[in-house]
Short mmCIF file of C-alpha atoms in Angstrom, two decimals:
data_model
loop_
_atom_site.label_atom_id
_atom_site.label_comp_id
_atom_site.label_asym_id
_atom_site.label_seq_id
_atom_site.Cartn_x
_atom_site.Cartn_y
_atom_site.Cartn_z
CA MET A 1 66.34 105.12 78.44
CA ASN A 2 63.35 103.16 77.89
CA ILE A 3 64.99 100.13 76.43
CA SER A 4 61.92 97.83 76.02
CA MET A 5 60.19 100.29 73.89
CA VAL A 6 62.99 100.83 71.94
CA ARG A 7 63.14 96.89 71.35
CA TYR A 8 59.15 96.79 70.74
CA LEU A 9 59.86 99.70 67.79
CA LEU A 10 62.65 97.33 65.98
CA GLY A 11 60.43 94.28 66.49
CA TRP A 12 57.89 95.85 64.13
CA MET A 13 60.40 97.51 61.70
CA LEU A 14 61.85 93.86 61.18
CA GLY A 15 58.61 92.89 60.68
CA ILE A 16 57.73 95.49 57.96
CA GLU A 17 61.04 94.32 56.35
CA SER A 18 60.14 90.97 56.24
CA ALA A 19 57.20 91.99 54.01
CA PHE A 20 58.96 94.43 51.65
CA LEU A 21 61.49 91.21 51.01
CA LEU A 22 58.62 89.25 49.35
CA LEU A 23 58.53 91.40 46.98
CA PRO A 24 61.91 90.55 45.02
CA MET A 25 61.28 86.90 46.32
CA ALA A 26 58.17 87.14 44.29
CA VAL A 27 59.74 88.42 41.24
CA ALA A 28 62.65 85.57 41.47
CA LEU A 29 59.13 83.04 41.50
CA ALA A 30 57.81 84.83 38.18
CA ARG A 31 61.55 85.25 36.50
CA GLY A 32 62.44 81.05 37.59
CA GLU A 33 65.43 82.68 39.42
CA ARG A 34 66.82 80.61 42.14
CA GLU A 35 67.95 83.91 44.31
CA GLY A 36 64.44 84.05 45.55
CA LEU A 37 65.14 81.19 48.17
CA ALA A 38 67.71 83.73 50.26
CA PHE A 39 65.32 86.85 49.83
CA LEU A 40 62.53 83.97 51.80
CA PHE A 41 64.80 82.75 54.32
CA THR A 42 65.57 86.43 55.08
CA ALA A 43 62.17 87.50 55.01
CA ALA A 44 61.49 84.60 57.63
CA LEU A 45 64.18 85.31 59.92
CA CYS A 46 63.45 88.77 60.02
CA LEU A 47 59.69 88.11 60.68
CA LEU A 48 60.36 85.39 63.61
CA CYS A 49 62.90 88.13 65.00
CA GLY A 50 60.55 90.72 65.02
CA VAL A 51 57.28 88.76 66.32
CA LEU A 52 60.07 87.67 69.13
CA MET A 53 60.96 91.08 69.69
CA ALA A 54 57.25 92.65 69.47
CA ARG A 55 55.44 90.09 71.06
CA LYS A 56 55.13 91.75 74.43
CA LYS A 57 53.72 95.44 74.21
CA PRO A 58 55.72 97.67 76.91
CA VAL A 59 53.62 98.70 80.43
CA ASN A 60 55.48 102.36 79.37
CA ASN A 61 55.25 103.01 76.00
CA ARG A 62 56.49 106.59 76.62
CA PHE A 63 59.70 107.98 75.47
CA TYR A 64 61.33 111.28 74.58
CA ALA A 65 63.74 112.57 72.24
CA ARG A 66 67.06 110.09 73.27
CA GLU A 67 64.74 107.20 72.68
CA GLY A 68 63.56 108.51 69.50
CA PHE A 69 66.97 109.17 67.87
CA VAL A 70 68.48 105.61 69.43
CA THR A 71 65.44 104.15 67.99
CA VAL A 72 66.11 105.56 64.34
CA ALA A 73 69.87 104.83 64.21
CA LEU A 74 69.25 101.63 65.39
CA CYS A 75 66.68 100.51 62.91
CA TRP A 76 68.71 101.71 60.13
CA ILE A 77 71.51 99.73 61.13
CA VAL A 78 69.44 96.31 62.11
CA LEU A 79 67.55 97.43 58.86
CA ALA A 80 71.04 97.29 56.67
CA LEU A 81 72.35 94.19 59.08
CA THR A 82 69.43 91.69 57.20
CA GLY A 83 69.26 93.67 54.63
CA ALA A 84 72.63 92.81 53.28
CA LEU A 85 72.09 88.55 53.79
CA PRO A 86 70.16 88.05 50.63
CA PHE A 87 73.24 89.32 48.54
CA VAL A 88 75.11 87.33 51.00
CA LEU A 89 73.53 83.95 50.52
CA SER A 90 72.37 84.12 47.14
CA GLY A 91 76.65 84.19 46.47
CA GLU A 92 75.78 87.27 44.19
CA ILE A 93 77.99 89.63 46.84
CA PRO A 94 79.66 86.93 48.54
CA SER A 95 81.52 89.35 51.06
CA TYR A 96 79.63 90.90 53.67
CA VAL A 97 81.01 93.86 54.02
CA ASP A 98 80.19 94.66 50.47
CA ALA A 99 77.01 93.50 50.54
CA LEU A 100 76.51 95.61 53.68
CA PHE A 101 77.95 98.61 51.67
CA GLU A 102 75.83 98.06 48.92
CA THR A 103 72.85 97.93 51.35
CA ILE A 104 73.26 100.79 53.38
CA SER A 105 73.90 102.65 49.97
CA GLY A 106 70.75 101.29 48.68
CA PHE A 107 68.84 101.78 52.36
CA THR A 108 70.62 105.75 52.72
CA THR A 109 69.85 106.66 48.76
CA THR A 110 73.47 107.19 48.45
CA GLY A 111 73.63 105.30 45.19
CA ALA A 112 77.56 104.35 45.73
CA THR A 113 78.51 100.43 44.47
CA ILE A 114 81.09 98.68 44.82
CA LEU A 115 79.35 96.26 41.82
CA SER A 116 81.53 96.84 38.69
CA ASN A 117 78.96 94.85 36.93
CA VAL A 118 75.57 95.39 37.78
CA GLU A 119 73.90 93.99 34.73
CA ALA A 120 75.09 90.08 36.17
CA LEU A 121 72.46 90.54 39.24
CA SER A 122 69.19 89.01 38.59
CA HIS A 123 66.12 90.17 39.19
CA ALA A 124 65.19 89.67 42.38
CA SER A 125 68.38 91.87 43.31
CA LEU A 126 68.37 94.39 41.11
CA LEU A 127 64.66 95.00 42.54
CA TRP A 128 65.86 94.94 46.19
CA ARG A 129 68.36 97.48 45.29
CA SER A 130 65.68 99.45 43.92
CA LEU A 131 63.33 99.13 46.89
CA THR A 132 65.70 99.95 49.42
CA HIS A 133 65.81 103.31 47.81
CA TRP A 134 62.30 104.06 47.79
CA VAL A 135 61.72 102.83 51.16
CA GLY A 136 64.54 104.41 52.61
CA GLY A 137 63.93 107.90 50.70
CA MET A 138 60.61 108.36 52.67
CA GLY A 139 61.82 106.75 55.94
CA VAL A 140 61.25 103.59 57.12
CA LEU A 141 59.78 104.58 60.75
CA VAL A 142 57.91 107.23 58.97
CA PHE A 143 56.31 104.23 57.05
CA MET A 144 55.77 102.66 60.39
CA LEU A 145 54.13 105.52 62.08
CA ALA A 146 51.64 105.44 58.92
CA VAL A 147 50.70 102.04 59.06
CA LEU A 148 50.83 101.48 62.79
CA PRO A 149 49.43 104.03 66.45
CA LEU A 150 52.91 103.17 68.35
CA ALA A 151 53.25 105.88 70.76
CA GLY A 152 50.93 108.72 70.66
CA GLY A 153 52.16 112.11 70.35
CA HIS A 154 55.87 111.09 71.91
CA SER A 155 56.42 109.41 68.26
CA MET A 156 56.88 112.74 66.86
CA TYR A 157 60.70 112.48 68.21
CA LEU A 158 60.81 109.23 65.54
CA MET A 159 60.24 111.79 62.62
CA ARG A 160 61.74 114.18 63.88
CA ALA A 161 65.24 111.78 63.84
CA GLU A 162 64.30 110.69 60.52
CA SER A 163 63.45 113.37 59.02
CA PRO A 164 65.14 115.50 56.50
CA GLY A 165 66.05 119.22 57.11
CA PRO A 166 66.44 121.70 60.19
CA SER A 167 62.94 121.67 61.87
CA VAL A 168 59.67 118.92 60.71
CA SER A 169 56.30 119.87 61.11
CA LYS A 170 52.93 118.46 61.39
CA LEU A 171 50.14 118.48 58.19
CA SER A 172 48.03 117.70 60.19
CA PRO A 173 46.96 117.65 63.74
CA HIS A 174 47.74 113.92 64.44
CA LEU A 175 50.89 112.77 63.27
CA ARG A 176 50.12 109.22 61.82
CA THR A 177 47.52 111.06 59.30
CA THR A 178 50.60 113.37 58.73
CA ALA A 179 52.84 110.42 57.73
CA MET A 180 50.23 108.68 55.47
CA ILE A 181 50.05 112.14 53.63
CA LEU A 182 53.39 111.89 53.19
CA TYR A 183 53.54 108.34 51.98
CA GLY A 184 50.35 109.15 49.85
CA ILE A 185 51.85 111.82 47.96
CA TYR A 186 55.49 109.75 47.51
CA PHE A 187 53.56 107.03 46.16
CA GLY A 188 51.52 108.97 43.62
CA LEU A 189 54.47 110.76 42.32
CA THR A 190 56.69 107.21 41.74
CA VAL A 191 53.18 105.74 40.33
CA LEU A 192 53.13 108.81 37.95
CA GLU A 193 56.64 108.70 37.15
CA THR A 194 56.24 104.81 35.83
CA VAL A 195 53.44 105.27 33.78
CA LEU A 196 55.50 108.65 31.97
CA LEU A 197 58.78 106.37 31.82
CA LEU A 198 56.22 103.59 30.35
CA LEU A 199 53.88 105.39 27.75
CA GLY A 200 58.13 106.82 26.74
CA GLY A 201 58.78 102.76 25.51
CA MET A 202 60.67 102.09 28.88
CA PRO A 203 60.02 98.00 29.99
CA LEU A 204 58.16 97.44 33.11
CA PHE A 205 60.82 96.22 35.31
CA ASP A 206 63.08 99.09 33.67
CA ALA A 207 60.71 101.51 34.38
CA VAL A 208 59.23 100.83 37.99
CA ASN A 209 63.40 100.10 39.42
CA ALA A 210 63.87 103.59 37.76
CA ALA A 211 60.84 105.28 39.12
CA MET A 212 61.70 103.65 42.83
CA ALA A 213 65.63 105.02 42.20
CA THR A 214 64.60 108.25 41.19
CA ALA A 215 61.79 108.88 44.34
CA GLY A 216 64.15 107.87 46.90
CA THR A 217 66.85 110.24 44.96
CA GLY A 218 69.05 107.07 45.32
CA GLY A 219 70.47 106.26 42.05
CA PHE A 220 71.37 102.38 41.83
CA GLY A 221 70.67 101.88 38.36
CA ILE A 222 70.12 98.29 36.91
CA TRP A 223 72.51 99.14 33.61
CA ASN A 224 76.08 99.78 34.07
CA ASP A 225 76.49 102.83 31.87
CA SER A 226 73.32 104.26 34.20
CA MET A 227 70.71 105.90 32.29
CA ALA A 228 72.81 106.47 29.38
CA HIS A 229 71.46 103.38 28.85
CA TYR A 230 67.98 105.08 27.05
CA ASN A 231 69.11 106.61 24.74
CA SER A 232 65.94 109.06 24.99
CA TYR A 233 65.77 112.75 25.39
CA TYR A 234 62.00 112.09 26.85
CA LEU A 235 62.99 109.42 28.87
CA GLN A 236 65.83 111.14 30.43
CA GLY A 237 64.14 114.66 30.67
CA VAL A 238 61.24 112.50 32.56
CA ILE A 239 63.64 111.52 35.33
CA SER A 240 65.63 114.75 35.28
CA VAL A 241 61.57 116.71 35.96
CA PHE A 242 61.15 113.80 38.77
CA MET A 243 64.78 114.08 40.50
CA ILE A 244 63.60 118.10 40.45
CA LEU A 245 60.65 117.16 41.85
CA PHE A 246 61.82 114.62 44.87
CA GLY A 247 63.91 117.07 45.87
CA VAL A 248 60.92 119.26 47.22
CA ASN A 249 59.71 119.80 50.25
CA PHE A 250 56.89 117.11 50.55
CA SER A 251 54.64 119.78 52.68
CA LEU A 252 54.88 122.11 49.64
CA TYR A 253 52.78 119.24 47.62
CA PHE A 254 50.39 119.83 51.04
CA LEU A 255 49.92 123.16 50.10
CA ILE A 256 49.49 122.56 46.20
CA LEU A 257 46.71 119.77 47.49
CA THR A 258 44.70 121.96 49.60
CA ARG A 259 44.68 124.74 47.26
CA ARG A 260 47.30 127.08 48.77
CA TRP A 261 49.23 127.49 45.35
CA LYS A 262 50.13 131.29 46.64
CA GLN A 263 51.88 130.28 50.01
CA ALA A 264 53.40 127.20 48.24
CA LEU A 265 55.17 129.18 45.61
CA LYS A 266 56.75 131.85 48.65
CA SER A 267 59.00 129.97 49.30
CA GLU A 268 62.18 130.92 49.59
CA GLU A 269 63.68 127.78 49.80
CA LEU A 270 61.75 126.55 46.88
CA ARG A 271 63.18 129.74 44.80
CA LEU A 272 67.02 129.40 46.03
CA TYR A 273 66.80 125.51 44.69
CA LEU A 274 65.37 126.34 41.66
CA GLY A 275 67.54 129.06 41.28
CA VAL A 276 70.67 127.37 41.91
CA ILE A 277 69.27 124.11 39.17
CA ALA A 278 68.93 127.09 36.78
CA ALA A 279 72.17 129.09 36.60
CA ALA A 280 74.19 125.78 37.61
CA THR A 281 72.35 123.89 34.05
CA VAL A 282 73.28 127.43 32.12
CA VAL A 283 76.85 127.42 33.13
CA ILE A 284 77.84 123.82 32.92
CA GLY A 285 75.79 124.01 29.64
CA LEU A 286 77.64 126.34 28.09
CA ASN A 287 81.43 125.08 29.78
CA VAL A 288 80.64 121.91 28.21
CA TRP A 289 78.64 123.15 24.81
CA HIS A 290 82.44 122.17 22.85
CA ARG A 291 81.78 118.22 24.01
CA PHE A 292 78.58 117.96 22.46
CA GLY A 293 76.65 118.09 18.87
CA SER A 294 74.51 121.21 19.70
CA LEU A 295 73.55 123.55 22.91
CA PHE A 296 70.74 121.64 23.20
CA GLU A 297 72.23 118.61 23.66
CA SER A 298 74.77 119.75 26.37
CA LEU A 299 72.08 121.80 28.33
CA HIS A 300 70.17 118.78 28.10
CA HIS A 301 73.46 116.40 29.80
CA ALA A 302 73.92 119.63 32.32
CA LEU A 303 70.02 119.65 33.33
CA PHE A 304 70.39 116.15 34.01
CA GLN A 305 73.70 115.88 36.07
CA VAL A 306 72.72 118.96 37.87
CA SER A 307 69.73 117.45 38.95
CA SER A 308 71.13 114.51 39.76
CA ILE A 309 73.78 115.96 41.90
CA ILE A 310 71.55 118.68 43.74
CA THR A 311 69.11 116.20 44.84
CA THR A 312 71.56 113.96 45.72
CA THR A 313 70.07 111.06 43.58
CA GLY A 314 73.61 110.06 41.07
CA PHE A 315 72.27 109.03 37.91
CA ALA A 316 74.23 109.99 34.61
CA THR A 317 73.75 110.38 31.55
CA ALA A 318 77.43 111.24 30.73
CA ASP A 319 81.02 110.96 32.40
CA PHE A 320 81.10 114.16 34.15
CA ASP A 321 84.30 113.02 35.76
CA GLN A 322 85.79 114.10 32.05
CA TRP A 323 84.28 117.52 31.85
CA PRO A 324 86.32 120.92 32.71
CA ALA A 325 87.06 121.68 35.75
CA LEU A 326 84.73 124.64 36.51
CA SER A 327 81.81 121.97 35.51
CA LYS A 328 83.56 119.33 38.04
CA CYS A 329 83.68 122.47 40.70
CA ILE A 330 79.65 123.20 40.51
CA LEU A 331 78.98 119.70 40.30
CA VAL A 332 81.09 118.92 43.74
CA LEU A 333 79.55 121.91 45.30
CA LEU A 334 75.70 120.93 44.54
CA MET A 335 77.03 117.95 46.40
CA PHE A 336 76.90 120.09 49.59
CA ILE A 337 74.01 122.09 49.16
CA GLY A 338 71.62 119.54 48.66
CA ALA A 339 67.89 119.23 47.88
CA CYS A 340 64.99 121.12 50.51
CA ALA A 341 64.26 120.27 53.60
CA GLY A 342 61.34 117.63 53.92
CA SER A 343 62.36 116.10 50.71
CA THR A 344 63.82 112.59 49.69
CA GLY A 345 67.57 114.53 49.04
CA GLY A 346 70.53 114.24 50.82
CA GLY A 347 73.19 117.02 51.27
CA ILE A 348 73.04 119.91 53.44
CA LYS A 349 69.99 121.39 52.24
CA CYS A 350 68.84 124.62 51.31
CA SER A 351 67.13 125.63 54.15
CA ARG A 352 70.41 125.54 55.80
CA ILE A 353 72.57 127.53 53.31
CA MET A 354 69.73 130.23 53.64
CA LEU A 355 70.00 130.20 57.43
CA MET A 356 73.86 130.68 57.32
CA PHE A 357 74.02 133.19 54.99
CA LYS A 358 70.87 135.06 56.69
CA SER A 359 72.94 134.57 59.67
CA VAL A 360 76.23 136.44 58.04
CA ARG A 361 74.11 138.99 56.58
CA LYS A 362 72.86 140.00 59.82
CA GLU A 363 75.76 140.03 61.89
CA MET A 364 77.46 142.52 58.95
CA GLN A 365 74.61 144.57 59.52
CA PHE A 366 75.12 144.59 63.59
CA LEU A 367 79.03 145.55 62.66
CA ILE A 368 78.11 148.17 60.95
CA HIS A 369 74.92 149.32 63.11
CA PRO A 370 75.52 147.74 66.75
CA ARG A 371 72.68 149.59 68.03
CA SER A 372 70.10 147.94 65.45
CA VAL A 373 68.02 145.48 66.02
CA ARG A 374 67.72 142.74 63.48
CA VAL A 375 66.11 139.53 63.23
CA ASN A 376 66.20 136.59 60.64
CA GLN A 377 62.73 136.16 58.77
CA LEU A 378 62.01 132.56 56.30
CA ASP A 379 58.91 132.96 54.34
CA GLY A 380 57.93 135.82 56.39
CA HIS A 381 58.40 134.66 59.51
CA ARG A 382 60.80 135.07 62.54
CA VAL A 383 63.13 132.40 62.99
CA GLN A 384 63.46 131.08 66.07
CA HIS A 385 67.01 131.04 68.06
CA GLU A 386 66.75 127.52 68.37
CA VAL A 387 66.21 126.75 65.01
CA VAL A 388 69.71 129.16 64.13
CA ARG A 389 71.43 127.32 66.94
CA SER A 390 70.69 124.01 65.23
CA VAL A 391 71.92 124.85 61.72
CA ASN A 392 74.90 126.32 63.76
CA VAL A 393 75.67 123.08 65.83
CA PHE A 394 74.65 120.80 62.41
CA LEU A 395 77.16 122.29 60.33
CA ILE A 396 80.12 122.00 62.95
CA ALA A 397 79.68 118.52 63.44
CA TYR A 398 79.07 118.08 59.97
CA MET A 399 82.75 120.01 59.04
CA LEU A 400 84.17 117.67 62.20
CA ILE A 401 82.86 114.24 60.78
CA PHE A 402 83.85 115.28 57.36
CA ILE A 403 87.46 116.09 57.58
CA LEU A 404 88.36 113.04 60.05
CA SER A 405 86.66 110.94 57.59
CA VAL A 406 88.99 112.22 54.53
CA LEU A 407 91.70 111.98 57.39
CA LEU A 408 90.84 108.25 58.11
CA LEU A 409 90.56 107.45 54.32
CA SER A 410 93.83 109.26 53.64
CA ILE A 411 95.45 106.46 55.84
CA GLU A 412 95.09 103.78 53.17
CA SER A 413 93.63 105.47 49.40
CA PRO A 414 95.33 106.73 47.18
CA ASP A 415 94.58 110.44 46.26
CA LEU A 416 93.07 113.47 47.66
CA VAL A 417 90.47 113.97 45.31
CA THR A 418 89.38 110.66 45.61
CA ASN A 419 89.22 110.64 49.37
CA PHE A 420 87.60 114.06 49.35
CA THR A 421 84.48 112.81 46.93
CA ALA A 422 83.94 110.09 48.34
CA VAL A 423 83.27 111.50 51.73
CA ALA A 424 81.06 114.41 49.77
CA ALA A 425 79.68 111.74 48.04
CA THR A 426 78.59 109.45 50.82
CA LEU A 427 78.15 112.17 53.41
CA ASN A 428 75.61 114.17 51.24
CA ASN A 429 73.98 110.62 49.84
CA VAL A 430 74.84 111.70 46.38
CA GLY A 431 77.22 108.20 45.22
CA PRO A 432 79.45 109.12 42.52
CA GLY A 433 82.60 111.20 43.13
CA LEU A 434 85.20 112.07 40.96
CA GLU A 435 88.39 110.26 40.24
CA LEU A 436 88.37 106.18 41.24
CA VAL A 437 84.86 107.27 42.96
CA GLY A 438 83.65 108.69 39.51
CA PRO A 439 80.69 107.68 37.06
CA THR A 440 81.87 105.06 35.55
CA CYS A 441 83.58 103.92 38.45
CA ASN A 442 83.19 102.45 41.81
CA PHE A 443 83.14 101.61 45.26
CA GLY A 444 84.83 98.33 45.55
CA PHE A 445 88.64 99.12 45.74
CA PHE A 446 88.49 100.69 49.06
CA SER A 447 89.54 98.50 52.05
CA PRO A 448 87.19 96.92 54.65
CA PHE A 449 88.36 99.78 56.90
CA SER A 450 87.87 102.65 54.47
CA LYS A 451 84.04 100.64 53.51
CA ALA A 452 83.31 100.57 57.61
CA VAL A 453 84.56 104.68 57.42
CA LEU A 454 81.61 105.52 54.22
CA MET A 455 79.36 103.07 55.94
CA PHE A 456 78.83 105.57 58.62
CA ASP A 457 78.86 108.69 56.71
CA MET A 458 76.34 107.25 54.64
CA LEU A 459 74.00 106.45 57.59
CA ALA A 460 75.22 109.55 59.37
CA GLY A 461 74.35 111.82 56.33
CA ARG A 462 70.61 110.43 55.87
CA LEU A 463 70.01 110.15 59.54
CA GLU A 464 71.39 114.17 60.03
CA LEU A 465 74.41 113.04 61.79
CA PHE A 466 72.85 113.08 65.47
CA PRO A 467 71.30 109.69 65.41
CA MET A 468 74.06 108.31 64.89
CA LEU A 469 76.40 110.29 67.21
CA LEU A 470 74.40 109.61 70.12
CA LEU A 471 75.45 105.91 70.10
CA PHE A 472 78.45 106.79 71.26
CA SER A 473 77.83 108.82 73.78
CA PRO A 474 77.36 106.95 77.17
CA ALA A 475 74.72 109.39 78.67
CA THR A 476 72.47 108.16 75.78
CA TRP A 477 72.39 104.42 77.75
CA ARG A 478 71.23 105.41 81.08
CA ARG A 479 68.08 103.93 82.27
CA ASN A 480 65.79 106.68 83.36
CA ARG A 481 64.81 107.06 86.64
#
């Protein structure tokens, strides 16, 4: 383990966080809010610690998969530990455990909140909650790679450990260029959504917060009734479309920008993703038709909730916990499916679901024709055995963590539906669940122990499980010989 390199990268991460903390401080200064002092103090603390940790560059700057996974996990943990300080220092969330839960939920783009009255927060804290979504959506390590030449070719391990999905590929020969392209597309879509929301009459502060929360597929709102506050088909429609767009693999946008439209549209994962959204919207729209005034309105709310859940954003325009059992069942299933690999969405990912079904079909064909030789293909390319193996291992680890988390929550928490959907909502980075964690409720009633379990689930879900699991392996911490 190259400890000195891990320390060096943690220092740079703290420096970057200190810069982001200055944004809500500036908003507080402009609004005359004293909460800005908490952000200023935290930014200064992060900068000081970052300088002390990164001032001496390691002689050996080489690191491999182990260091990459550990660095990513530790960076996200330290990011949350320090990012929670402004809430506590300002007194807006007095309990550090609650503040940490809120911050982890923000950075992991989960959107599960412990707050019962979001509107009581200062503008600085509201912006910081949304900003954590935006930073966590694409990944702070990806941002670091975009602005700093850190570790040569070995920095690919950082991107692989932080990027969602079963595989990560470069968009250009240089990894730093790849990171810059990803953040360029991410920033461009965020700005475009902000402009469209402004054109619909949304106030500037609201539009910026909504766009950042949508871009990170996070779901923190600045109003207690989430997106239902904006009683506008246009505004809710824009957010629905952009939730879907941010759930698409960003490499497809690169193909479109380089005029390779046909290659992008041939993506099997994209077709499955859009097909599931369309089918779920129609079924739920028909199922809840009687609850709304017209078929158009029911389809509008169905599309919004389907887009919000499958992309693991977590916004709401209606209390879907009151919808019929069929609709709720579909929405819970969408929590597990998730968005596309290489997007800002969470969940198992559509690509893994596809590979799982292809593997089942291949096994059935083998049982019928034992002498046949068949291979799984995705987008016309052969799927390597290592990819199939990693998907299978991921699903096993996912189920073990899910089952253990539900059991741990059941020690103290009230009912199975609440426990099951709370774990589903946090491990898949969705946000709201059902019953006591439904869209009109919050996670504040959980005990510190249960919150610790859910915080681990949020981090594990965002980092694709293994970076967090490796922290508990003694072999991870052995020094290189």
